[in-house]
Amino acid sequence: MKKITTLIICAIALLAACENEGSTKTAQEQALNRVITLPGGGMTESTTVLFALGIGHRASECNGCVYSSGKTFHIDCQGHGNYCATATLVQLQEVGTSITATTVDTFDLTSEDFFNMPARSLNYTDEDDNRVYLNIPPQLVFRDTATLQFTFTGLSITEEQLYTNE
């Protein structure tokens, strides 16, 4: 558990360092929207990895991106855009051609009971040193009532980026 906590702190420090140095948008995007594999593990049938994500947009740029109880409203750090830098540990599960990702930490992404995940193509280097993308289609996911975790479905791995990450 200490290793995982240390990795999270390192990833957040990396993201903060990119912003503090006044780096360009390109450099910041390289630090975001990535899969960071943990020591001793590649992406196999079931493994824990860190998603480093740029998510969300300013409320002033939003006419409402989440629909609930008959109205549309804005939630910080959810939906399209790259306004918020965040990281979360997920358990990847691959069964046949189906890939899912379930959060490990309960409140890394949000304290809400739902999360508006934008379309993302997360880059990483596979076990054969190939640059590939883990693609997550846009989806509104809800916490599992027993585990309180989010599960993202319909993930795919491709050699080309499927989403623009905007």
PDB file of C-alpha atoms in Angstrom:
ATOM      1  CA  MET A   1       0.000   0.000   0.000  1.00  0.00           C
ATOM      2  CA  LYS A   2       2.930   2.352   0.733  1.00  0.00           C
ATOM      3  CA  LYS A   3       4.233   1.799  -2.822  1.00  0.00           C
ATOM      4  CA  ILE A   4       0.868   2.736  -4.315  1.00  0.00           C
ATOM      5  CA  THR A   5       0.648   5.873  -2.166  1.00  0.00           C
ATOM      6  CA  THR A   6       4.208   6.836  -3.144  1.00  0.00           C
ATOM      7  CA  LEU A   7       3.389   6.340  -6.834  1.00  0.00           C
ATOM      8  CA  ILE A   8       0.296   8.522  -6.559  1.00  0.00           C
ATOM      9  CA  ILE A   9       2.295  11.285  -4.865  1.00  0.00           C
ATOM     10  CA  CYS A  10       4.987  11.042  -7.582  1.00  0.00           C
ATOM     11  CA  ALA A  11       2.386  11.234 -10.349  1.00  0.00           C
ATOM     12  CA  ILE A  12       0.725  14.281  -8.776  1.00  0.00           C
ATOM     13  CA  ALA A  13       4.135  15.933  -8.288  1.00  0.00           C
ATOM     14  CA  LEU A  14       4.900  15.273 -11.953  1.00  0.00           C
ATOM     15  CA  LEU A  15       1.649  16.877 -13.008  1.00  0.00           C
ATOM     16  CA  ALA A  16       2.234  19.879 -10.733  1.00  0.00           C
ATOM     17  CA  ALA A  17       5.805  20.298 -11.966  1.00  0.00           C
ATOM     18  CA  CYS A  18       4.602  20.455 -15.554  1.00  0.00           C
ATOM     19  CA  GLU A  19       2.211  23.266 -14.642  1.00  0.00           C
ATOM     20  CA  ASN A  20       4.668  25.164 -12.416  1.00  0.00           C
ATOM     21  CA  GLU A  21       7.311  25.375 -15.122  1.00  0.00           C
ATOM     22  CA  GLY A  22       4.885  27.159 -17.412  1.00  0.00           C
ATOM     23  CA  SER A  23       5.174  24.319 -19.879  1.00  0.00           C
ATOM     24  CA  THR A  24       3.377  24.360 -23.171  1.00  0.00           C
ATOM     25  CA  LYS A  25       0.047  22.708 -23.735  1.00  0.00           C
ATOM     26  CA  THR A  26       1.816  19.878 -25.566  1.00  0.00           C
ATOM     27  CA  ALA A  27       4.097  19.104 -22.609  1.00  0.00           C
ATOM     28  CA  GLN A  28       1.160  19.196 -20.217  1.00  0.00           C
ATOM     29  CA  GLU A  29      -0.836  16.855 -22.460  1.00  0.00           C
ATOM     30  CA  GLN A  30       2.095  14.413 -22.429  1.00  0.00           C
ATOM     31  CA  ALA A  31       1.860  14.243 -18.617  1.00  0.00           C
ATOM     32  CA  LEU A  32      -1.929  13.839 -18.764  1.00  0.00           C
ATOM     33  CA  ASN A  33      -4.080  11.227 -20.444  1.00  0.00           C
ATOM     34  CA  ARG A  34      -1.654   8.402 -19.754  1.00  0.00           C
ATOM     35  CA  VAL A  35      -1.671   4.956 -18.272  1.00  0.00           C
ATOM     36  CA  ILE A  36       1.135   4.585 -15.751  1.00  0.00           C
ATOM     37  CA  THR A  37       1.919   0.963 -15.047  1.00  0.00           C
ATOM     38  CA  LEU A  38       3.030   0.111 -11.540  1.00  0.00           C
ATOM     39  CA  PRO A  39       6.358  -1.612 -10.900  1.00  0.00           C
ATOM     40  CA  GLY A  40       6.309  -5.313 -11.651  1.00  0.00           C
ATOM     41  CA  GLY A  41       3.255  -5.209 -13.860  1.00  0.00           C
ATOM     42  CA  GLY A  42       2.363  -4.623 -17.433  1.00  0.00           C
ATOM     43  CA  MET A  43      -1.192  -4.685 -18.640  1.00  0.00           C
ATOM     44  CA  THR A  44      -2.265  -8.303 -18.337  1.00  0.00           C
ATOM     45  CA  GLU A  45      -5.683  -9.896 -17.719  1.00  0.00           C
ATOM     46  CA  SER A  46      -6.094  -8.144 -14.368  1.00  0.00           C
ATOM     47  CA  THR A  47      -3.734  -5.474 -13.135  1.00  0.00           C
ATOM     48  CA  THR A  48      -3.754  -2.217 -11.208  1.00  0.00           C
ATOM     49  CA  VAL A  49      -2.573   0.897 -13.075  1.00  0.00           C
ATOM     50  CA  LEU A  50      -2.717   4.651 -12.587  1.00  0.00           C
ATOM     51  CA  PHE A  51      -4.782   6.773 -14.969  1.00  0.00           C
ATOM     52  CA  ALA A  52      -3.395  10.335 -15.229  1.00  0.00           C
ATOM     53  CA  LEU A  53      -6.237  12.371 -16.715  1.00  0.00           C
ATOM     54  CA  GLY A  54      -7.067  15.864 -17.849  1.00  0.00           C
ATOM     55  CA  ILE A  55     -10.812  16.235 -17.326  1.00  0.00           C
ATOM     56  CA  GLY A  56     -13.452  18.925 -17.085  1.00  0.00           C
ATOM     57  CA  HIS A  57     -13.947  22.546 -18.008  1.00  0.00           C
ATOM     58  CA  ARG A  58     -14.770  25.898 -16.410  1.00  0.00           C
ATOM     59  CA  ALA A  59     -18.350  26.445 -15.238  1.00  0.00           C
ATOM     60  CA  SER A  60     -18.394  29.675 -17.279  1.00  0.00           C
ATOM     61  CA  GLU A  61     -17.890  27.552 -20.427  1.00  0.00           C
ATOM     62  CA  CYS A  62     -20.756  25.187 -19.603  1.00  0.00           C
ATOM     63  CA  ASN A  63     -24.471  25.385 -20.261  1.00  0.00           C
ATOM     64  CA  GLY A  64     -24.852  22.145 -18.379  1.00  0.00           C
ATOM     65  CA  CYS A  65     -23.177  18.812 -19.002  1.00  0.00           C
ATOM     66  CA  VAL A  66     -24.953  16.476 -16.563  1.00  0.00           C
ATOM     67  CA  TYR A  67     -28.687  15.798 -16.713  1.00  0.00           C
ATOM     68  CA  SER A  68     -30.410  14.721 -13.500  1.00  0.00           C
ATOM     69  CA  SER A  69     -33.828  15.209 -11.902  1.00  0.00           C
ATOM     70  CA  GLY A  70     -35.159  16.996 -14.960  1.00  0.00           C
ATOM     71  CA  LYS A  71     -32.418  19.621 -15.242  1.00  0.00           C
ATOM     72  CA  THR A  72     -28.967  20.071 -16.738  1.00  0.00           C
ATOM     73  CA  PHE A  73     -26.108  21.433 -14.637  1.00  0.00           C
ATOM     74  CA  HIS A  74     -22.319  21.734 -14.388  1.00  0.00           C
ATOM     75  CA  ILE A  75     -20.117  19.632 -12.097  1.00  0.00           C
ATOM     76  CA  ASP A  76     -16.475  20.644 -11.649  1.00  0.00           C
ATOM     77  CA  CYS A  77     -13.822  18.268 -13.002  1.00  0.00           C
ATOM     78  CA  GLN A  78     -16.227  16.100 -14.964  1.00  0.00           C
ATOM     79  CA  GLY A  79     -16.953  15.850 -18.663  1.00  0.00           C
ATOM     80  CA  HIS A  80     -15.132  17.266 -21.694  1.00  0.00           C
ATOM     81  CA  GLY A  81     -12.020  19.436 -21.482  1.00  0.00           C
ATOM     82  CA  ASN A  82      -8.659  19.275 -19.700  1.00  0.00           C
ATOM     83  CA  TYR A  83      -9.181  21.878 -16.968  1.00  0.00           C
ATOM     84  CA  CYS A  84      -8.527  19.548 -14.006  1.00  0.00           C
ATOM     85  CA  ALA A  85      -5.485  17.290 -13.663  1.00  0.00           C
ATOM     86  CA  THR A  86      -6.362  14.161 -11.729  1.00  0.00           C
ATOM     87  CA  ALA A  87      -5.066  10.659 -11.183  1.00  0.00           C
ATOM     88  CA  THR A  88      -6.823   7.515 -10.038  1.00  0.00           C
ATOM     89  CA  LEU A  89      -5.840   3.903  -9.508  1.00  0.00           C
ATOM     90  CA  VAL A  90      -7.932   1.419 -11.465  1.00  0.00           C
ATOM     91  CA  GLN A  91      -8.103  -2.337 -11.723  1.00  0.00           C
ATOM     92  CA  LEU A  92      -8.095  -3.302 -15.404  1.00  0.00           C
ATOM     93  CA  GLN A  93      -9.934  -6.492 -16.251  1.00  0.00           C
ATOM     94  CA  GLU A  94      -9.730  -8.156 -19.653  1.00  0.00           C
ATOM     95  CA  VAL A  95     -12.059 -11.038 -20.439  1.00  0.00           C
ATOM     96  CA  GLY A  96     -11.807 -12.088 -24.079  1.00  0.00           C
ATOM     97  CA  THR A  97     -12.091  -8.851 -26.043  1.00  0.00           C
ATOM     98  CA  SER A  98     -13.937  -6.992 -23.274  1.00  0.00           C
ATOM     99  CA  ILE A  99     -11.884  -4.547 -21.178  1.00  0.00           C
ATOM    100  CA  THR A 100     -13.205  -2.769 -18.082  1.00  0.00           C
ATOM    101  CA  ALA A 101     -11.582  -0.470 -15.528  1.00  0.00           C
ATOM    102  CA  THR A 102     -12.827  -0.282 -11.938  1.00  0.00           C
ATOM    103  CA  THR A 103     -11.582   2.422  -9.594  1.00  0.00           C
ATOM    104  CA  VAL A 104      -9.594   1.254  -6.587  1.00  0.00           C
ATOM    105  CA  ASP A 105      -9.814   4.410  -4.489  1.00  0.00           C
ATOM    106  CA  THR A 106     -13.342   5.429  -3.638  1.00  0.00           C
ATOM    107  CA  PHE A 107     -13.208   9.232  -3.927  1.00  0.00           C
ATOM    108  CA  ASP A 108     -10.229  10.045  -6.202  1.00  0.00           C
ATOM    109  CA  LEU A 109     -12.414  11.154  -9.098  1.00  0.00           C
ATOM    110  CA  THR A 110     -15.369  12.660  -7.239  1.00  0.00           C
ATOM    111  CA  SER A 111     -17.449  12.480  -4.080  1.00  0.00           C
ATOM    112  CA  GLU A 112     -20.613  12.413  -6.231  1.00  0.00           C
ATOM    113  CA  ASP A 113     -22.505   9.157  -6.822  1.00  0.00           C
ATOM    114  CA  PHE A 114     -21.868   9.490 -10.558  1.00  0.00           C
ATOM    115  CA  PHE A 115     -18.986  10.453 -12.829  1.00  0.00           C
ATOM    116  CA  ASN A 116     -19.277  11.946 -16.317  1.00  0.00           C
ATOM    117  CA  MET A 117     -16.276  10.381 -18.071  1.00  0.00           C
ATOM    118  CA  PRO A 118     -15.320  12.102 -21.319  1.00  0.00           C
ATOM    119  CA  ALA A 119     -13.908  10.171 -24.266  1.00  0.00           C
ATOM    120  CA  ARG A 120     -10.188   9.632 -23.625  1.00  0.00           C
ATOM    121  CA  SER A 121      -7.300   7.888 -25.361  1.00  0.00           C
ATOM    122  CA  LEU A 122      -4.652   7.203 -22.730  1.00  0.00           C
ATOM    123  CA  ASN A 123      -1.198   6.519 -24.125  1.00  0.00           C
ATOM    124  CA  TYR A 124       1.242   3.998 -22.712  1.00  0.00           C
ATOM    125  CA  THR A 125       4.047   1.710 -23.741  1.00  0.00           C
ATOM    126  CA  ASP A 126       3.109  -1.960 -23.747  1.00  0.00           C
ATOM    127  CA  GLU A 127       5.273  -4.866 -22.585  1.00  0.00           C
ATOM    128  CA  ASP A 128       6.846  -5.072 -26.090  1.00  0.00           C
ATOM    129  CA  ASP A 129       7.862  -1.364 -26.029  1.00  0.00           C
ATOM    130  CA  ASN A 130       5.131  -0.372 -28.506  1.00  0.00           C
ATOM    131  CA  ARG A 131       3.348   2.975 -28.071  1.00  0.00           C
ATOM    132  CA  VAL A 132      -0.385   2.138 -27.881  1.00  0.00           C
ATOM    133  CA  TYR A 133      -3.600   3.720 -26.597  1.00  0.00           C
ATOM    134  CA  LEU A 134      -6.169   2.581 -24.068  1.00  0.00           C
ATOM    135  CA  ASN A 135      -9.404   4.138 -25.340  1.00  0.00           C
ATOM    136  CA  ILE A 136     -12.281   4.921 -22.981  1.00  0.00           C
ATOM    137  CA  PRO A 137     -15.572   5.857 -24.671  1.00  0.00           C
ATOM    138  CA  PRO A 138     -17.626   8.676 -23.104  1.00  0.00           C
ATOM    139  CA  GLN A 139     -19.955   7.421 -20.382  1.00  0.00           C
ATOM    140  CA  LEU A 140     -21.894   8.483 -17.336  1.00  0.00           C
ATOM    141  CA  VAL A 141     -21.074   5.898 -14.663  1.00  0.00           C
ATOM    142  CA  PHE A 142     -22.654   5.385 -11.254  1.00  0.00           C
ATOM    143  CA  ARG A 143     -21.090   4.062  -8.058  1.00  0.00           C
ATOM    144  CA  ASP A 144     -21.670   0.435  -7.246  1.00  0.00           C
ATOM    145  CA  THR A 145     -23.929   0.537  -4.188  1.00  0.00           C
ATOM    146  CA  ALA A 146     -21.917  -2.138  -2.347  1.00  0.00           C
ATOM    147  CA  THR A 147     -18.297  -1.260  -3.213  1.00  0.00           C
ATOM    148  CA  LEU A 148     -18.777   2.489  -3.958  1.00  0.00           C
ATOM    149  CA  GLN A 149     -16.450   2.095  -6.962  1.00  0.00           C
ATOM    150  CA  PHE A 150     -16.944   3.212 -10.572  1.00  0.00           C
ATOM    151  CA  THR A 151     -16.572   0.765 -13.470  1.00  0.00           C
ATOM    152  CA  PHE A 152     -15.823   2.016 -16.980  1.00  0.00           C
ATOM    153  CA  THR A 153     -16.807  -0.331 -19.804  1.00  0.00           C
ATOM    154  CA  GLY A 154     -16.160  -0.658 -23.528  1.00  0.00           C
ATOM    155  CA  LEU A 155     -12.418   0.075 -23.332  1.00  0.00           C
ATOM    156  CA  SER A 156     -10.205  -0.855 -26.270  1.00  0.00           C
ATOM    157  CA  ILE A 157      -6.493  -0.945 -27.050  1.00  0.00           C
ATOM    158  CA  THR A 158      -5.349   0.395 -30.418  1.00  0.00           C
ATOM    159  CA  GLU A 159      -2.172   1.589 -32.116  1.00  0.00           C
ATOM    160  CA  GLU A 160      -3.896   4.858 -33.075  1.00  0.00           C
ATOM    161  CA  GLN A 161      -5.545   7.398 -30.778  1.00  0.00           C
ATOM    162  CA  LEU A 162      -9.356   7.115 -31.156  1.00  0.00           C
ATOM    163  CA  TYR A 163     -10.327  10.267 -29.207  1.00  0.00           C
ATOM    164  CA  THR A 164      -8.964  13.821 -29.329  1.00  0.00           C
ATOM    165  CA  ASN A 165      -9.050  14.214 -25.507  1.00  0.00           C
ATOM    166  CA  GLU A 166     -10.798  17.585 -25.654  1.00  0.00           C
TER     167      GLU A 166
END
